[in-house]
Amino acid sequence: RAKLDGRNTYSFFTPEMRAQSVRALQLENALRRALEREQFTLHYQPQICIATGQITGVEALLRWQHPELGAISPAEFIPIAEDCGQILPIGEWVLREALRQLQAWRKMGLMLETMAVNLSAVQFRQPQFPQLVTRILQESGLPAHALELELTEGVAMDDPRAAIATMDELHSHGVLLSIDDFGTGYSSLSQLKRFPVYKLKIDQSFVRDLDDDANDRAIVSAIIRMAQALGMQTIAEGVETSGQLAFLREQGCTEAQGYYYGRPMPATQLQALLAGATGSRA
Ligand code: C2E
Ligand code: MG
Ligand code: MG
Ligand code: MG
């Protein structure tokens, strides 16, 4: 037995773990050069008002294309960028680029109410973060309410008071705040009621099986009702079927986002979609 324990201790660093950490180091090095080498782009996914069927806003989603490593998923590189501090310049670029794009669309006459941008807890915890947001908004020439910042429940984890103070400051400037992946995090309901957020994004893990899982239907319905009681809007993430959409409409969910309406797409493609939508209404 002792022998087995000993062997387990020595084999703690497995070949798979070694390969993973080699990959992480490789990505970390590549990330340090990615901005200057212009390897990032943003894709945009439409957010649809369920009642009217109109595109009200888009979510900006970061894409990284490396010449040798290929396309790397944000789910893989964002945590590495957070660990090595690169998320700060990258996140700032995302904010600036997303707002520049929204303003360019507006100048073409393509109306979009909001641009939603994902935020890392690392960015959010920077003492100067609200000032940075104000500065980038001013550069863009857009009103503050054109920007929606998506926070995850994790931002309030270590220091809820500081997090709420930052949220209040952003909110007082007119920036919209939403909670991403709602239902998967650790925020308590007593915290939630103090967050100045206007929208909950219902996590796609609850939406995926809505068509055949009664528990997920109960959870989604409860989230929508709670949001209504708190005066918040709701958007369902990962909507892929008409069945899911029908249920969400019946429950009074405000908006939907997912492959059913459109995948995240390059700016030119979203532009064509918006131009078509505007044309067909005229
Ligand atoms: P998220 O913010 O929750 O974004 C939603 C993710 O679900 C996106 O994955 C999107 O492509 C995907 N998705 C959308 N509709 C559907 C659907 O109908 N079905 C399925 N199966 N998936 C759908 P993506 O683009 O790979 O991004 C993953 C995560 O990476 C994001 O989750 C977000 O947490 C993070 N992320 C992306 N861009 C940024 C960024 O600029 N900054 C930060 N900090 N995080 C980012
Ligand atoms: Mg998001
Ligand atoms: Mg999400
Ligand atoms: Mg997320």
Short mmCIF file of N, CA and C in Angstrom, two decimals, residues 47 56-58 95 99 102-103 106 111-117 133-134 136-138 140-150 169-178 196 198-199 233 255:
data_model
loop_
_atom_site.label_atom_id
_atom_site.label_comp_id
_atom_site.label_asym_id
_atom_site.label_seq_id
_atom_site.Cartn_x
_atom_site.Cartn_y
_atom_site.Cartn_z
N GLN A 47 -28.20 39.34 -31.33
CA GLN A 47 -29.09 39.14 -30.18
C GLN A 47 -30.46 39.63 -30.62
N THR A 56 -31.43 43.41 -31.90
CA THR A 56 -31.30 44.61 -31.07
C THR A 56 -29.83 44.92 -30.80
N GLY A 57 -29.03 43.90 -30.74
CA GLY A 57 -27.62 44.12 -30.47
C GLY A 57 -26.80 42.94 -30.94
N VAL A 58 -25.50 43.04 -30.70
CA VAL A 58 -24.62 41.91 -31.01
C VAL A 58 -23.66 41.71 -29.85
N LEU A 95 -12.42 46.13 -26.45
CA LEU A 95 -13.37 47.22 -26.18
C LEU A 95 -13.30 48.29 -27.28
N LEU A 99 -16.31 48.96 -30.16
CA LEU A 99 -17.01 50.24 -30.21
C LEU A 99 -16.74 50.98 -31.51
N LEU A 102 -19.10 49.38 -33.98
CA LEU A 102 -20.50 49.79 -33.79
C LEU A 102 -20.72 51.20 -34.35
N GLN A 103 -19.79 52.09 -34.07
CA GLN A 103 -19.92 53.46 -34.57
C GLN A 103 -19.86 53.48 -36.10
N ARG A 106 -23.21 52.42 -37.35
CA ARG A 106 -24.21 53.47 -37.17
C ARG A 106 -24.05 54.56 -38.24
N MET A 111 -28.72 50.32 -37.75
CA MET A 111 -29.02 50.56 -36.34
C MET A 111 -28.86 49.31 -35.50
N LEU A 112 -28.11 49.47 -34.46
CA LEU A 112 -27.94 48.42 -33.45
C LEU A 112 -27.96 49.15 -32.12
N GLU A 113 -28.80 48.69 -31.21
CA GLU A 113 -28.87 49.40 -29.93
C GLU A 113 -27.60 49.20 -29.10
N THR A 114 -27.15 47.93 -29.04
CA THR A 114 -26.04 47.66 -28.11
C THR A 114 -24.95 46.78 -28.70
N MET A 115 -23.76 47.01 -28.20
CA MET A 115 -22.60 46.15 -28.44
C MET A 115 -22.25 45.54 -27.09
N ALA A 116 -22.36 44.20 -27.00
CA ALA A 116 -22.01 43.52 -25.75
C ALA A 116 -20.57 43.03 -25.83
N VAL A 117 -19.82 43.32 -24.78
CA VAL A 117 -18.40 42.95 -24.73
C VAL A 117 -18.15 42.12 -23.47
N VAL A 133 -12.95 52.71 -19.47
CA VAL A 133 -14.18 52.53 -20.25
C VAL A 133 -14.70 53.89 -20.72
N THR A 134 -14.71 54.86 -19.82
CA THR A 134 -15.18 56.21 -20.18
C THR A 134 -14.35 56.79 -21.30
N ILE A 136 -12.53 55.18 -23.59
CA ILE A 136 -12.74 54.49 -24.87
C ILE A 136 -14.10 54.87 -25.46
N LEU A 137 -15.10 55.06 -24.59
CA LEU A 137 -16.41 55.51 -25.09
C LEU A 137 -16.29 56.89 -25.73
N GLN A 138 -15.55 57.77 -25.08
CA GLN A 138 -15.38 59.12 -25.64
C GLN A 138 -14.69 59.08 -27.00
N SER A 140 -14.80 56.78 -29.11
CA SER A 140 -15.70 56.19 -30.11
C SER A 140 -16.81 57.15 -30.52
N GLY A 141 -17.12 58.10 -29.66
CA GLY A 141 -18.22 59.01 -29.94
C GLY A 141 -19.59 58.41 -29.66
N LEU A 142 -19.64 57.24 -29.04
CA LEU A 142 -20.92 56.59 -28.76
C LEU A 142 -21.42 56.95 -27.36
N PRO A 143 -22.75 56.96 -27.18
CA PRO A 143 -23.28 57.14 -25.83
C PRO A 143 -23.00 55.90 -24.98
N ALA A 144 -22.90 56.10 -23.66
CA ALA A 144 -22.54 55.00 -22.76
C ALA A 144 -23.52 53.83 -22.85
N HIS A 145 -24.81 54.13 -23.09
CA HIS A 145 -25.79 53.05 -23.10
C HIS A 145 -25.73 52.19 -24.37
N ALA A 146 -24.80 52.52 -25.29
CA ALA A 146 -24.58 51.64 -26.44
C ALA A 146 -23.68 50.46 -26.06
N LEU A 147 -23.03 50.57 -24.91
CA LEU A 147 -22.11 49.52 -24.47
C LEU A 147 -22.73 48.69 -23.37
N GLU A 148 -22.70 47.38 -23.57
CA GLU A 148 -23.13 46.45 -22.52
C GLU A 148 -21.91 45.62 -22.13
N LEU A 149 -21.56 45.64 -20.86
CA LEU A 149 -20.43 44.83 -20.39
C LEU A 149 -20.97 43.55 -19.77
N GLU A 150 -20.49 42.41 -20.26
CA GLU A 150 -20.91 41.11 -19.73
C GLU A 150 -19.94 40.68 -18.63
N GLU A 169 -20.27 52.46 -10.27
CA GLU A 169 -19.61 53.55 -10.99
C GLU A 169 -19.89 53.46 -12.49
N LEU A 170 -19.74 52.26 -13.04
CA LEU A 170 -20.01 52.08 -14.48
C LEU A 170 -21.47 52.40 -14.78
N HIS A 171 -22.35 51.92 -13.93
CA HIS A 171 -23.79 52.13 -14.11
C HIS A 171 -24.12 53.63 -14.05
N SER A 172 -23.45 54.35 -13.14
CA SER A 172 -23.74 55.79 -13.02
C SER A 172 -23.32 56.55 -14.27
N HIS A 173 -22.35 55.99 -15.01
CA HIS A 173 -21.97 56.62 -16.29
C HIS A 173 -22.94 56.26 -17.41
N GLY A 174 -23.82 55.28 -17.16
CA GLY A 174 -24.80 54.91 -18.18
C GLY A 174 -24.48 53.62 -18.92
N VAL A 175 -23.35 53.00 -18.57
CA VAL A 175 -22.98 51.73 -19.22
C VAL A 175 -23.93 50.63 -18.73
N LEU A 176 -24.35 49.76 -19.65
CA LEU A 176 -25.24 48.65 -19.27
C LEU A 176 -24.42 47.46 -18.80
N LEU A 177 -24.92 46.79 -17.77
CA LEU A 177 -24.21 45.62 -17.24
C LEU A 177 -25.11 44.39 -17.30
N SER A 178 -24.55 43.27 -17.72
CA SER A 178 -25.31 42.03 -17.69
C SER A 178 -24.48 40.93 -17.03
N PRO A 196 -26.22 46.40 -9.95
CA PRO A 196 -26.99 47.26 -10.87
C PRO A 196 -26.98 46.70 -12.29
N TYR A 198 -28.89 45.03 -15.67
CA TYR A 198 -30.22 45.16 -16.29
C TYR A 198 -30.63 43.88 -16.98
N LYS A 199 -29.69 42.93 -17.13
CA LYS A 199 -30.04 41.74 -17.90
C LYS A 199 -29.28 40.51 -17.39
N GLN A 233 -34.09 42.19 -17.43
CA GLN A 233 -34.39 41.47 -18.67
C GLN A 233 -33.64 40.15 -18.69
N GLU A 255 -34.99 38.16 -24.80
CA GLU A 255 -34.18 38.04 -26.01
C GLU A 255 -33.60 36.64 -26.16
#
